[in-house]
XYZ file of C-alpha atoms in Angstrom:
59
model
C 6.511 0.821 -8.801
C 4.845 -2.339 -10.070
C 1.188 -2.976 -9.475
C 0.370 -5.735 -7.012
C -2.420 -8.244 -7.305
C -4.687 -7.831 -4.278
C -4.940 -11.573 -3.438
C -1.216 -12.345 -3.525
C 0.405 -8.959 -3.002
C 2.992 -9.954 -5.633
C 4.047 -7.727 -8.542
C 2.337 -8.545 -11.800
C 4.763 -10.432 -14.037
C 4.526 -7.942 -16.882
C 5.520 -4.943 -14.775
C 8.167 -6.969 -12.948
C 9.672 -8.039 -16.267
C 9.758 -4.449 -17.519
C 11.353 -3.301 -14.254
C 14.062 -5.960 -14.652
C 14.762 -4.778 -18.181
C 15.007 -1.162 -16.975
C 17.461 -2.174 -14.240
C 19.595 -4.056 -16.770
C 19.527 -1.094 -19.136
C 20.663 1.316 -16.418
C 23.864 -0.722 -16.038
C 24.853 0.255 -19.585
C 26.789 3.451 -20.348
C 24.671 6.518 -21.059
C 23.979 7.019 -24.763
C 21.260 8.200 -27.093
C 20.403 4.583 -27.830
C 20.021 3.826 -24.124
C 17.813 6.900 -23.707
C 15.558 5.759 -26.565
C 15.338 2.229 -25.164
C 14.520 3.678 -21.725
C 11.668 5.711 -23.209
C 10.327 2.559 -24.885
C 10.538 0.645 -21.599
C 8.693 3.405 -19.755
C 5.910 3.115 -22.316
C 5.851 -0.653 -21.755
C 5.714 -0.097 -17.981
C 2.748 2.260 -18.386
C 0.973 -0.414 -20.425
C 1.739 -3.084 -17.826
C 0.333 -0.939 -15.018
C -2.403 0.893 -16.930
C -5.467 -0.626 -15.254
C -4.638 0.592 -11.750
C -7.661 1.731 -9.823
C -8.116 5.359 -8.904
C -7.860 4.417 -5.224
C -4.325 3.108 -5.794
C -3.323 6.343 -7.489
C -4.674 8.413 -4.610
C -2.731 6.421 -2.005
């Protein structure tokens, strides 16, 4: 789930962009290439959401 900016409540563009790419990828047939790209996108998503506060993780 993308991280939201407290003032606006909107997803951060980086995480939203990665989520869009993941959704597009999931429309493709399953393959080893798709699996590798998915792993790369998960890493990108972690980077985009890395600075979440501990209070958000506990919620």
